[in-house]
PDB file of C-alpha atoms in Angstrom:
ATOM      1  CA  MET X   4     -68.726 -19.663 -19.141  1.00  0.00           C
ATOM      2  CA  LYS X   5     -69.704 -20.084 -15.908  1.00  0.00           C
ATOM      3  CA  ARG X   6     -67.790 -23.753 -15.224  1.00  0.00           C
ATOM      4  CA  ARG X   7     -64.892 -22.558 -17.051  1.00  0.00           C
ATOM      5  CA  THR X   8     -64.113 -20.574 -13.807  1.00  0.00           C
ATOM      6  CA  ALA X   9     -65.305 -21.471 -11.756  1.00  0.00           C
ATOM      7  CA  THR X  10     -62.642 -24.669 -12.905  1.00  0.00           C
ATOM      8  CA  LEU X  11     -59.793 -21.958 -12.760  1.00  0.00           C
ATOM      9  CA  GLY X  12     -60.565 -21.462  -9.427  1.00  0.00           C
ATOM     10  CA  LEU X  13     -60.843 -24.772  -8.123  1.00  0.00           C
ATOM     11  CA  LEU X  14     -57.850 -25.343 -10.289  1.00  0.00           C
ATOM     12  CA  ALA X  15     -56.257 -22.459  -8.737  1.00  0.00           C
ATOM     13  CA  ALA X  16     -57.649 -23.133  -4.976  1.00  0.00           C
ATOM     14  CA  ALA X  17     -55.747 -26.387  -6.014  1.00  0.00           C
ATOM     15  CA  LEU X  18     -52.697 -24.327  -6.985  1.00  0.00           C
ATOM     16  CA  ALA X  19     -52.583 -22.602  -4.210  1.00  0.00           C
ATOM     17  CA  PHE X  20     -52.562 -25.341  -1.156  1.00  0.00           C
ATOM     18  CA  ALA X  21     -50.190 -27.864  -3.078  1.00  0.00           C
ATOM     19  CA  LEU X  22     -47.932 -24.689  -2.329  1.00  0.00           C
ATOM     20  CA  PRO X  23     -45.469 -24.443   0.106  1.00  0.00           C
ATOM     21  CA  ALA X  24     -45.845 -21.200   2.188  1.00  0.00           C
ATOM     22  CA  GLN X  25     -43.767 -18.904   1.614  1.00  0.00           C
ATOM     23  CA  ALA X  26     -40.249 -18.793   4.586  1.00  0.00           C
ATOM     24  CA  ALA X  27     -40.530 -15.735   7.067  1.00  0.00           C
ATOM     25  CA  PHE X  28     -36.978 -13.880   6.220  1.00  0.00           C
ATOM     26  CA  PRO X  29     -34.705 -15.802   7.827  1.00  0.00           C
ATOM     27  CA  ASP X  30     -35.281 -19.472   7.412  1.00  0.00           C
ATOM     28  CA  ARG X  31     -31.210 -20.617   7.480  1.00  0.00           C
ATOM     29  CA  PRO X  32     -27.699 -19.471   8.952  1.00  0.00           C
ATOM     30  CA  VAL X  33     -27.048 -15.801   7.179  1.00  0.00           C
ATOM     31  CA  LYS X  34     -22.818 -14.859   6.369  1.00  0.00           C
ATOM     32  CA  ILE X  35     -21.745 -11.719   6.936  1.00  0.00           C
ATOM     33  CA  LEU X  36     -18.428 -11.708   5.080  1.00  0.00           C
ATOM     34  CA  ILE X  37     -15.258  -9.536   6.299  1.00  0.00           C
ATOM     35  CA  GLY X  38     -12.970  -7.990   2.955  1.00  0.00           C
ATOM     36  CA  PHE X  39     -10.707  -7.751   5.968  1.00  0.00           C
ATOM     37  CA  PRO X  40      -8.117 -11.590   7.326  1.00  0.00           C
ATOM     38  CA  ALA X  41      -9.230 -12.073  11.227  1.00  0.00           C
ATOM     39  CA  GLY X  42      -7.775 -11.196  14.089  1.00  0.00           C
ATOM     40  CA  GLY X  43      -8.040  -7.660  13.876  1.00  0.00           C
ATOM     41  CA  PRO X  44     -10.497  -4.770  14.705  1.00  0.00           C
ATOM     42  CA  LEU X  45     -13.302  -5.267  12.032  1.00  0.00           C
ATOM     43  CA  ASP X  46     -13.668  -8.971  12.898  1.00  0.00           C
ATOM     44  CA  ALA X  47     -13.264  -8.255  16.474  1.00  0.00           C
ATOM     45  CA  HIS X  48     -16.833  -5.737  16.661  1.00  0.00           C
ATOM     46  CA  ALA X  49     -18.450  -8.023  13.188  1.00  0.00           C
ATOM     47  CA  ARG X  50     -18.046 -11.408  16.116  1.00  0.00           C
ATOM     48  CA  LEU X  51     -19.525  -8.848  19.998  1.00  0.00           C
ATOM     49  CA  LEU X  52     -22.601  -8.176  17.329  1.00  0.00           C
ATOM     50  CA  ALA X  53     -23.356 -12.039  15.638  1.00  0.00           C
ATOM     51  CA  GLU X  54     -23.548 -13.356  19.612  1.00  0.00           C
ATOM     52  CA  ARG X  55     -26.720 -10.425  20.240  1.00  0.00           C
ATOM     53  CA  LEU X  56     -27.969 -11.194  16.768  1.00  0.00           C
ATOM     54  CA  GLN X  57     -28.281 -15.167  15.604  1.00  0.00           C
ATOM     55  CA  GLN X  58     -30.500 -14.602  19.132  1.00  0.00           C
ATOM     56  CA  VAL X  59     -32.566 -11.764  17.307  1.00  0.00           C
ATOM     57  CA  LEU X  60     -32.800 -13.587  14.322  1.00  0.00           C
ATOM     58  CA  GLY X  61     -33.565 -17.229  14.989  1.00  0.00           C
ATOM     59  CA  GLN X  62     -30.797 -18.472  13.223  1.00  0.00           C
ATOM     60  CA  PRO X  63     -26.547 -18.903  13.429  1.00  0.00           C
ATOM     61  CA  VAL X  64     -24.567 -15.759  11.942  1.00  0.00           C
ATOM     62  CA  VAL X  65     -21.942 -17.643  10.711  1.00  0.00           C
ATOM     63  CA  ILE X  66     -18.628 -14.807  10.505  1.00  0.00           C
ATOM     64  CA  ASP X  67     -16.634 -15.641   6.422  1.00  0.00           C
ATOM     65  CA  TYR X  68     -12.742 -13.324   5.202  1.00  0.00           C
ATOM     66  CA  LYS X  69     -12.558 -12.762   1.515  1.00  0.00           C
ATOM     67  CA  ALA X  70      -8.761 -10.512   2.489  1.00  0.00           C
ATOM     68  CA  GLY X  71      -7.320  -8.459   0.168  1.00  0.00           C
ATOM     69  CA  ALA X  72      -7.257  -5.236  -1.876  1.00  0.00           C
ATOM     70  CA  GLY X  73      -8.124  -3.154   1.879  1.00  0.00           C
ATOM     71  CA  GLY X  74     -11.265  -4.806   1.464  1.00  0.00           C
ATOM     72  CA  THR X  75     -12.756  -4.087  -1.995  1.00  0.00           C
ATOM     73  CA  VAL X  76     -11.917  -7.974  -2.746  1.00  0.00           C
ATOM     74  CA  GLY X  77     -14.475  -9.252   0.133  1.00  0.00           C
ATOM     75  CA  ALA X  78     -17.106  -6.118  -0.403  1.00  0.00           C
ATOM     76  CA  ASP X  79     -16.920  -7.021  -4.645  1.00  0.00           C
ATOM     77  CA  ALA X  80     -17.653 -10.900  -3.201  1.00  0.00           C
ATOM     78  CA  VAL X  81     -20.877  -9.506  -1.440  1.00  0.00           C
ATOM     79  CA  ALA X  82     -22.320  -7.315  -4.419  1.00  0.00           C
ATOM     80  CA  LYS X  83     -22.159 -10.307  -7.372  1.00  0.00           C
ATOM     81  CA  SER X  84     -23.876 -13.171  -4.313  1.00  0.00           C
ATOM     82  CA  PRO X  85     -27.699 -13.723  -4.747  1.00  0.00           C
ATOM     83  CA  PRO X  86     -29.757  -9.921  -3.069  1.00  0.00           C
ATOM     84  CA  ASP X  87     -31.621 -12.457  -0.589  1.00  0.00           C
ATOM     85  CA  GLY X  88     -30.242 -11.322   2.847  1.00  0.00           C
ATOM     86  CA  TYR X  89     -27.796 -14.432   3.406  1.00  0.00           C
ATOM     87  CA  THR X  90     -24.883 -12.907   2.384  1.00  0.00           C
ATOM     88  CA  LEU X  91     -23.860  -9.583   4.547  1.00  0.00           C
ATOM     89  CA  LEU X  92     -20.507  -7.185   4.077  1.00  0.00           C
ATOM     90  CA  MET X  93     -19.701  -5.870   7.547  1.00  0.00           C
ATOM     91  CA  ALA X  94     -17.769  -3.243   5.417  1.00  0.00           C
ATOM     92  CA  ASN X  95     -15.818   0.491   7.687  1.00  0.00           C
ATOM     93  CA  THR X  96     -14.908   3.218   6.128  1.00  0.00           C
ATOM     94  CA  GLY X  97     -11.543   2.205   4.013  1.00  0.00           C
ATOM     95  CA  THR X  98     -13.961  -0.810   2.291  1.00  0.00           C
ATOM     96  CA  MET X  99     -17.410   2.352   1.420  1.00  0.00           C
ATOM     97  CA  VAL X 100     -16.006   5.569   1.003  1.00  0.00           C
ATOM     98  CA  ILE X 101     -12.525   5.814   1.295  1.00  0.00           C
ATOM     99  CA  ASN X 102     -11.227   3.028  -1.650  1.00  0.00           C
ATOM    100  CA  PRO X 103     -13.390   4.667  -4.276  1.00  0.00           C
ATOM    101  CA  ALA X 104     -12.088   7.768  -4.636  1.00  0.00           C
ATOM    102  CA  VAL X 105      -8.478   5.759  -4.508  1.00  0.00           C
ATOM    103  CA  TYR X 106      -9.056   3.121  -6.735  1.00  0.00           C
ATOM    104  CA  SER X 107      -9.846   3.664 -10.491  1.00  0.00           C
ATOM    105  CA  LYS X 108     -10.548   0.283 -11.141  1.00  0.00           C
ATOM    106  CA  LEU X 109     -13.287  -0.517  -8.186  1.00  0.00           C
ATOM    107  CA  PRO X 110     -15.220  -3.188  -8.694  1.00  0.00           C
ATOM    108  CA  TYR X 111     -18.151  -1.909  -7.163  1.00  0.00           C
ATOM    109  CA  GLN X 112     -19.951   1.604  -6.559  1.00  0.00           C
ATOM    110  CA  THR X 113     -21.193   2.192  -2.940  1.00  0.00           C
ATOM    111  CA  LEU X 114     -23.905   2.998  -3.463  1.00  0.00           C
ATOM    112  CA  LYS X 115     -25.617   1.428  -6.844  1.00  0.00           C
ATOM    113  CA  ASP X 116     -23.624  -2.550  -6.172  1.00  0.00           C
ATOM    114  CA  PHE X 117     -25.093  -2.458  -2.258  1.00  0.00           C
ATOM    115  CA  VAL X 118     -27.790  -1.612   0.054  1.00  0.00           C
ATOM    116  CA  PRO X 119     -27.094  -0.542   3.312  1.00  0.00           C
ATOM    117  CA  ILE X 120     -28.455  -2.291   6.010  1.00  0.00           C
ATOM    118  CA  ALA X 121     -26.523  -0.245   9.191  1.00  0.00           C
ATOM    119  CA  ARG X 122     -24.364   2.026  10.608  1.00  0.00           C
ATOM    120  CA  THR X 123     -23.452   0.272  13.708  1.00  0.00           C
ATOM    121  CA  ALA X 124     -20.570   2.184  15.314  1.00  0.00           C
ATOM    122  CA  GLN X 125     -18.156   4.796  14.787  1.00  0.00           C
ATOM    123  CA  GLN X 126     -14.896   5.182  16.247  1.00  0.00           C
ATOM    124  CA  PRO X 127     -12.000   6.999  15.952  1.00  0.00           C
ATOM    125  CA  LEU X 128      -8.388   6.352  16.449  1.00  0.00           C
ATOM    126  CA  ALA X 129      -5.517   6.672  17.806  1.00  0.00           C
ATOM    127  CA  LEU X 130      -1.600   7.084  16.959  1.00  0.00           C
ATOM    128  CA  LEU X 131       0.560   4.372  18.152  1.00  0.00           C
ATOM    129  CA  VAL X 132       4.434   4.149  18.811  1.00  0.00           C
ATOM    130  CA  ASN X 133       6.478   0.672  19.692  1.00  0.00           C
ATOM    131  CA  PRO X 134       7.533   1.721  23.496  1.00  0.00           C
ATOM    132  CA  THR X 135      11.675   1.003  21.457  1.00  0.00           C
ATOM    133  CA  LEU X 136      10.751   4.636  19.752  1.00  0.00           C
ATOM    134  CA  PRO X 137      12.194   7.649  21.586  1.00  0.00           C
ATOM    135  CA  ALA X 138       8.623   9.881  21.655  1.00  0.00           C
ATOM    136  CA  ASN X 139       6.643  10.310  24.373  1.00  0.00           C
ATOM    137  CA  SER X 140       4.489  12.403  23.239  1.00  0.00           C
ATOM    138  CA  VAL X 141       3.303  14.446  19.048  1.00  0.00           C
ATOM    139  CA  GLN X 142       5.900  16.854  20.057  1.00  0.00           C
ATOM    140  CA  GLU X 143       8.807  14.329  20.569  1.00  0.00           C
ATOM    141  CA  LEU X 144       7.825  12.132  17.766  1.00  0.00           C
ATOM    142  CA  VAL X 145       7.743  15.305  15.079  1.00  0.00           C
ATOM    143  CA  ALA X 146      11.520  16.317  16.364  1.00  0.00           C
ATOM    144  CA  LEU X 147      12.889  12.539  16.414  1.00  0.00           C
ATOM    145  CA  ALA X 148      10.469  12.142  12.423  1.00  0.00           C
ATOM    146  CA  LYS X 149      12.050  15.581  11.098  1.00  0.00           C
ATOM    147  CA  LYS X 150      15.996  15.569  12.712  1.00  0.00           C
ATOM    148  CA  ASN X 151      15.516  11.921  10.652  1.00  0.00           C
ATOM    149  CA  PRO X 152      13.030  11.827   7.538  1.00  0.00           C
ATOM    150  CA  GLY X 153      12.212   9.294   5.341  1.00  0.00           C
ATOM    151  CA  LYS X 154      14.287   6.761   8.292  1.00  0.00           C
ATOM    152  CA  LEU X 155      11.029   6.132  10.401  1.00  0.00           C
ATOM    153  CA  ASN X 156       8.568   4.234   9.060  1.00  0.00           C
ATOM    154  CA  TYR X 157       4.302   3.295   9.762  1.00  0.00           C
ATOM    155  CA  GLY X 158       2.552   0.447   8.618  1.00  0.00           C
ATOM    156  CA  SER X 159      -1.273   0.445   7.803  1.00  0.00           C
ATOM    157  CA  ALA X 160      -3.992  -2.616   7.239  1.00  0.00           C
ATOM    158  CA  GLY X 161      -3.782  -1.726   2.719  1.00  0.00           C
ATOM    159  CA  ASN X 162      -3.018   1.051   0.899  1.00  0.00           C
ATOM    160  CA  GLY X 163      -5.811   3.429   0.351  1.00  0.00           C
ATOM    161  CA  GLY X 164      -7.366   2.830   3.837  1.00  0.00           C
ATOM    162  CA  ILE X 165      -7.741   5.106   7.322  1.00  0.00           C
ATOM    163  CA  SER X 166      -5.342   4.050   8.170  1.00  0.00           C
ATOM    164  CA  HIS X 167      -2.441   4.442   5.238  1.00  0.00           C
ATOM    165  CA  LEU X 168      -4.791   8.522   5.125  1.00  0.00           C
ATOM    166  CA  VAL X 169      -4.411   9.525   9.059  1.00  0.00           C
ATOM    167  CA  PRO X 170      -0.368   9.394   9.047  1.00  0.00           C
ATOM    168  CA  GLU X 171      -0.020  10.749   5.509  1.00  0.00           C
ATOM    169  CA  MET X 172      -3.056  13.896   6.660  1.00  0.00           C
ATOM    170  CA  PHE X 173      -0.592  14.294  10.132  1.00  0.00           C
ATOM    171  CA  LYS X 174       2.576  13.989   7.536  1.00  0.00           C
ATOM    172  CA  SER X 175       1.324  17.180   5.978  1.00  0.00           C
ATOM    173  CA  ALA X 176       0.303  18.830   9.082  1.00  0.00           C
ATOM    174  CA  THR X 177       3.112  18.575  10.708  1.00  0.00           C
ATOM    175  CA  GLY X 178       5.754  18.470   7.886  1.00  0.00           C
ATOM    176  CA  THR X 179       7.365  15.408   8.219  1.00  0.00           C
ATOM    177  CA  PHE X 180       8.362  12.113   6.078  1.00  0.00           C
ATOM    178  CA  ILE X 181       7.599   9.014   7.401  1.00  0.00           C
ATOM    179  CA  THR X 182       8.223   6.303   4.873  1.00  0.00           C
ATOM    180  CA  HIS X 183       4.604   3.874   4.953  1.00  0.00           C
ATOM    181  CA  ILE X 184       4.595  -0.089   5.351  1.00  0.00           C
ATOM    182  CA  PRO X 185       1.477  -1.577   3.755  1.00  0.00           C
ATOM    183  CA  TYR X 186       0.359  -4.798   5.031  1.00  0.00           C
ATOM    184  CA  ARG X 187      -3.015  -7.419   3.529  1.00  0.00           C
ATOM    185  CA  GLY X 188      -5.180  -6.177   6.659  1.00  0.00           C
ATOM    186  CA  SER X 189      -5.224  -4.192   9.903  1.00  0.00           C
ATOM    187  CA  ALA X 190      -3.926  -7.975  12.267  1.00  0.00           C
ATOM    188  CA  PRO X 191      -0.662  -8.315  10.671  1.00  0.00           C
ATOM    189  CA  ALA X 192       0.108  -4.420  10.788  1.00  0.00           C
ATOM    190  CA  PHE X 193      -0.473  -4.786  14.634  1.00  0.00           C
ATOM    191  CA  THR X 194       1.135  -8.021  14.916  1.00  0.00           C
ATOM    192  CA  ASP X 195       4.588  -6.063  13.836  1.00  0.00           C
ATOM    193  CA  LEU X 196       3.337  -2.635  15.899  1.00  0.00           C
ATOM    194  CA  LEU X 197       3.986  -5.086  19.154  1.00  0.00           C
ATOM    195  CA  ALA X 198       7.109  -6.669  17.354  1.00  0.00           C
ATOM    196  CA  GLY X 199       8.625  -3.096  16.300  1.00  0.00           C
ATOM    197  CA  GLN X 200       8.717  -4.149  13.104  1.00  0.00           C
ATOM    198  CA  VAL X 201       7.430  -0.814  12.445  1.00  0.00           C
ATOM    199  CA  GLN X 202       7.757   1.885  14.768  1.00  0.00           C
ATOM    200  CA  ILE X 203       3.884   3.658  14.310  1.00  0.00           C
ATOM    201  CA  MET X 204       0.636   2.905  13.296  1.00  0.00           C
ATOM    202  CA  ALA X 205      -2.290   4.771  13.654  1.00  0.00           C
ATOM    203  CA  GLU X 206      -5.861   1.676  14.229  1.00  0.00           C
ATOM    204  CA  SER X 207      -8.908   2.573  14.810  1.00  0.00           C
ATOM    205  CA  ILE X 208      -9.030   2.399  19.226  1.00  0.00           C
ATOM    206  CA  PRO X 209     -10.856  -0.693  20.213  1.00  0.00           C
ATOM    207  CA  GLN X 210      -7.591  -2.420  18.561  1.00  0.00           C
ATOM    208  CA  ALA X 211      -5.419  -0.501  20.919  1.00  0.00           C
ATOM    209  CA  SER X 212      -7.019   0.072  24.231  1.00  0.00           C
ATOM    210  CA  GLN X 213      -6.265  -2.833  25.517  1.00  0.00           C
ATOM    211  CA  TYR X 214      -2.234  -2.692  24.713  1.00  0.00           C
ATOM    212  CA  VAL X 215      -1.491   0.651  25.365  1.00  0.00           C
ATOM    213  CA  LYS X 216      -2.922   0.243  29.251  1.00  0.00           C
ATOM    214  CA  GLN X 217      -0.872  -2.900  29.049  1.00  0.00           C
ATOM    215  CA  GLY X 218       2.080  -1.098  28.139  1.00  0.00           C
ATOM    216  CA  LYS X 219       3.172  -3.376  25.013  1.00  0.00           C
ATOM    217  CA  LEU X 220       2.563   0.219  23.465  1.00  0.00           C
ATOM    218  CA  ARG X 221       2.098   4.203  23.691  1.00  0.00           C
ATOM    219  CA  ALA X 222      -0.824   6.037  22.697  1.00  0.00           C
ATOM    220  CA  LEU X 223       0.358   9.680  21.861  1.00  0.00           C
ATOM    221  CA  ALA X 224      -2.973  10.912  20.112  1.00  0.00           C
ATOM    222  CA  VAL X 225      -6.302  10.303  18.886  1.00  0.00           C
ATOM    223  CA  THR X 226      -8.200  11.579  16.624  1.00  0.00           C
ATOM    224  CA  GLY X 227     -12.377  13.036  17.044  1.00  0.00           C
ATOM    225  CA  ARG X 228     -13.253  16.250  19.031  1.00  0.00           C
ATOM    226  CA  GLU X 229     -13.184  14.848  22.148  1.00  0.00           C
ATOM    227  CA  ARG X 230     -10.764  12.242  24.263  1.00  0.00           C
ATOM    228  CA  ASN X 231     -11.923   8.882  23.769  1.00  0.00           C
ATOM    229  CA  ALA X 232     -13.023   7.582  27.355  1.00  0.00           C
ATOM    230  CA  ALA X 233     -11.106   3.946  26.550  1.00  0.00           C
ATOM    231  CA  LEU X 234      -8.000   6.461  26.746  1.00  0.00           C
ATOM    232  CA  PRO X 235      -8.828   8.897  28.419  1.00  0.00           C
ATOM    233  CA  ASP X 236      -5.238  10.513  29.018  1.00  0.00           C
ATOM    234  CA  THR X 237      -4.722  10.456  25.929  1.00  0.00           C
ATOM    235  CA  PRO X 238      -4.676  13.784  24.211  1.00  0.00           C
ATOM    236  CA  THR X 239      -6.589  14.834  20.493  1.00  0.00           C
ATOM    237  CA  PHE X 240      -4.576  16.447  18.334  1.00  0.00           C
ATOM    238  CA  ALA X 241      -6.849  19.251  17.894  1.00  0.00           C
ATOM    239  CA  GLU X 242      -5.070  19.518  21.484  1.00  0.00           C
ATOM    240  CA  LEU X 243      -1.807  19.530  20.560  1.00  0.00           C
ATOM    241  CA  GLY X 244      -2.391  22.312  17.247  1.00  0.00           C
ATOM    242  CA  ILE X 245      -2.735  20.178  14.947  1.00  0.00           C
ATOM    243  CA  ARG X 246      -5.705  20.647  12.411  1.00  0.00           C
ATOM    244  CA  GLY X 247      -7.853  18.389  10.488  1.00  0.00           C
ATOM    245  CA  LEU X 248      -7.468  15.112  12.366  1.00  0.00           C
ATOM    246  CA  ASP X 249     -10.869  14.706  13.828  1.00  0.00           C
ATOM    247  CA  VAL X 250     -11.941  12.539  11.569  1.00  0.00           C
ATOM    248  CA  VAL X 251     -14.266   9.125  12.581  1.00  0.00           C
ATOM    249  CA  GLY X 252     -14.444   6.000  11.590  1.00  0.00           C
ATOM    250  CA  PHE X 253     -17.184   4.100  11.049  1.00  0.00           C
ATOM    251  CA  TYR X 254     -18.362   0.242  10.936  1.00  0.00           C
ATOM    252  CA  GLY X 255     -21.600  -0.560   8.811  1.00  0.00           C
ATOM    253  CA  VAL X 256     -23.466  -3.494   7.076  1.00  0.00           C
ATOM    254  CA  LEU X 257     -24.651  -3.658   3.853  1.00  0.00           C
ATOM    255  CA  ALA X 258     -26.060  -6.428   1.210  1.00  0.00           C
ATOM    256  CA  PRO X 259     -26.121  -6.553  -2.605  1.00  0.00           C
ATOM    257  CA  ALA X 260     -28.352  -4.405  -4.676  1.00  0.00           C
ATOM    258  CA  GLY X 261     -31.092  -5.710  -5.060  1.00  0.00           C
ATOM    259  CA  THR X 262     -31.901  -7.502  -1.692  1.00  0.00           C
ATOM    260  CA  PRO X 263     -36.098  -7.437  -0.852  1.00  0.00           C
ATOM    261  CA  LYS X 264     -37.184  -4.289   1.220  1.00  0.00           C
ATOM    262  CA  ASP X 265     -38.524  -6.144   3.755  1.00  0.00           C
ATOM    263  CA  VAL X 266     -36.042  -8.138   4.178  1.00  0.00           C
ATOM    264  CA  VAL X 267     -34.192  -4.992   4.282  1.00  0.00           C
ATOM    265  CA  ALA X 268     -36.475  -3.470   7.837  1.00  0.00           C
ATOM    266  CA  ARG X 269     -35.928  -6.882   9.228  1.00  0.00           C
ATOM    267  CA  LEU X 270     -32.671  -6.876   9.295  1.00  0.00           C
ATOM    268  CA  SER X 271     -31.867  -3.212  10.064  1.00  0.00           C
ATOM    269  CA  ASP X 272     -34.454  -3.108  12.473  1.00  0.00           C
ATOM    270  CA  ALA X 273     -32.697  -6.221  14.186  1.00  0.00           C
ATOM    271  CA  PHE X 274     -29.129  -4.807  13.918  1.00  0.00           C
ATOM    272  CA  ARG X 275     -31.174  -1.449  16.097  1.00  0.00           C
ATOM    273  CA  GLN X 276     -32.269  -4.303  18.469  1.00  0.00           C
ATOM    274  CA  VAL X 277     -28.335  -6.009  18.572  1.00  0.00           C
ATOM    275  CA  LEU X 278     -27.334  -2.190  19.398  1.00  0.00           C
ATOM    276  CA  GLU X 279     -29.289  -1.150  22.630  1.00  0.00           C
ATOM    277  CA  THR X 280     -29.109  -4.225  24.431  1.00  0.00           C
ATOM    278  CA  PRO X 281     -26.829  -2.547  27.207  1.00  0.00           C
ATOM    279  CA  ASP X 282     -24.082  -5.268  27.520  1.00  0.00           C
ATOM    280  CA  ILE X 283     -23.705  -4.816  24.234  1.00  0.00           C
ATOM    281  CA  ARG X 284     -23.034  -1.264  24.365  1.00  0.00           C
ATOM    282  CA  SER X 285     -21.008  -1.281  27.526  1.00  0.00           C
ATOM    283  CA  ARG X 286     -19.283  -3.788  25.352  1.00  0.00           C
ATOM    284  CA  MET X 287     -18.323  -1.430  22.792  1.00  0.00           C
ATOM    285  CA  ALA X 288     -17.614   1.027  24.754  1.00  0.00           C
ATOM    286  CA  ALA X 289     -15.080  -0.500  27.113  1.00  0.00           C
ATOM    287  CA  GLN X 290     -13.406  -0.871  23.566  1.00  0.00           C
ATOM    288  CA  GLY X 291     -13.787   2.715  22.330  1.00  0.00           C
ATOM    289  CA  ALA X 292     -16.446   2.298  19.812  1.00  0.00           C
ATOM    290  CA  ASP X 293     -19.456   4.373  20.213  1.00  0.00           C
ATOM    291  CA  PRO X 294     -22.596   2.376  19.028  1.00  0.00           C
ATOM    292  CA  ALA X 295     -24.045   4.575  16.430  1.00  0.00           C
ATOM    293  CA  PHE X 296     -26.916   3.194  15.045  1.00  0.00           C
ATOM    294  CA  LEU X 297     -28.368   4.305  11.293  1.00  0.00           C
ATOM    295  CA  GLY X 298     -31.037   2.771  10.230  1.00  0.00           C
ATOM    296  CA  SER X 299     -30.702   1.903   6.123  1.00  0.00           C
ATOM    297  CA  GLU X 300     -31.980   4.918   4.743  1.00  0.00           C
ATOM    298  CA  ALA X 301     -29.752   7.154   7.497  1.00  0.00           C
ATOM    299  CA  PHE X 302     -26.906   4.566   6.478  1.00  0.00           C
ATOM    300  CA  THR X 303     -27.734   5.159   3.114  1.00  0.00           C
ATOM    301  CA  ALA X 304     -27.788   9.348   3.132  1.00  0.00           C
ATOM    302  CA  TYR X 305     -24.670   9.580   5.957  1.00  0.00           C
ATOM    303  CA  LEU X 306     -22.399   7.138   3.256  1.00  0.00           C
ATOM    304  CA  ALA X 307     -23.309   9.327   0.384  1.00  0.00           C
ATOM    305  CA  GLU X 308     -21.783  12.613   3.104  1.00  0.00           C
ATOM    306  CA  GLN X 309     -18.931  11.109   3.478  1.00  0.00           C
ATOM    307  CA  MET X 310     -17.786   9.947   0.345  1.00  0.00           C
ATOM    308  CA  PRO X 311     -16.667  13.559  -0.957  1.00  0.00           C
ATOM    309  CA  VAL X 312     -14.999  14.114   2.609  1.00  0.00           C
ATOM    310  CA  TRP X 313     -12.827  11.047   2.156  1.00  0.00           C
ATOM    311  CA  ALA X 314     -12.246  11.672  -1.786  1.00  0.00           C
ATOM    312  CA  LYS X 315     -10.800  15.635  -0.561  1.00  0.00           C
ATOM    313  CA  ALA X 316      -7.913  14.049   1.801  1.00  0.00           C
ATOM    314  CA  VAL X 317      -7.773  11.315  -0.692  1.00  0.00           C
ATOM    315  CA  LYS X 318      -6.400  13.389  -3.112  1.00  0.00           C
ATOM    316  CA  ASP X 319      -4.932  16.091  -0.698  1.00  0.00           C
ATOM    317  CA  SER X 320      -2.815  12.871   0.285  1.00  0.00           C
ATOM    318  CA  GLY X 321      -1.864  12.291  -3.317  1.00  0.00           C
ATOM    319  CA  THR X 322      -3.226   8.029  -3.224  1.00  0.00           C
ATOM    320  CA  LYS X 323      -4.091   6.998  -6.522  1.00  0.00           C
ATOM    321  CA  LEU X 324      -4.258   3.747  -7.291  1.00  0.00           C
ATOM    322  CA  ASP X 325      -4.828   1.311 -10.598  1.00  0.00           C
TER     323      ASP X 325
END
């Protein structure tokens, strides 16, 4: 019996010696998938973080795109990816907490099919108009819209996203009727706003601020409770007496459900390090986004808190998609 035990022990030792040690994560490139076309604000944010992230992880970070249905197509692709930490989703408010209230047949459940890695930013939105529109203030826009019901239009990144809901909340608060023109992503909608193909848009300040400063767009108001440093001369909706528009959007990173806890912890800590980098923080602030890191557990709780808030906004707007 002792001889047999000794033999088994030798075999186990030999097998352990023969098998290579498991490589520390990550040992190959990490992909961040975005559910919108290249060129939008989420893309710019992901690229800014990726520069530093690959230094922290010691591996290349690749940005990829799978656009469609307000970020749903990309989110679904990541949810169905191997849960190994090598395919991540860079998501926004719409994808994670608005879409579940908008789409009756959403192919994923935010808190079931993903494990949150890190919230990376919060950013208010600016209500923008093309300079050819004869409205230099919110008051003038409201008067113009009431005089021409249905004749003004606004573009959005797609049905159900935050750039759709904020104008709908504005319409409800001001008693106006402005026609909605949905696009497949922020970038094409923003391009048409600059060209005057659409007249109005609610867009994140990081995307908007440089064009406002160049005089290519006009910012009439911003969401949030305080003025934004990137657009200090633009009032909040609350300052103008319009309530219910103190909302802010967020960006965050998620992995497929089932991703090992040690991998989640490694990635979460990597994003923490990135967001503590002074250069990254200053560049984000200059764009109008607030570095707003939350680790995995805190981000999970934040998502659970935000879902009913936006579900009410969706219900109040009457938006529902199959």
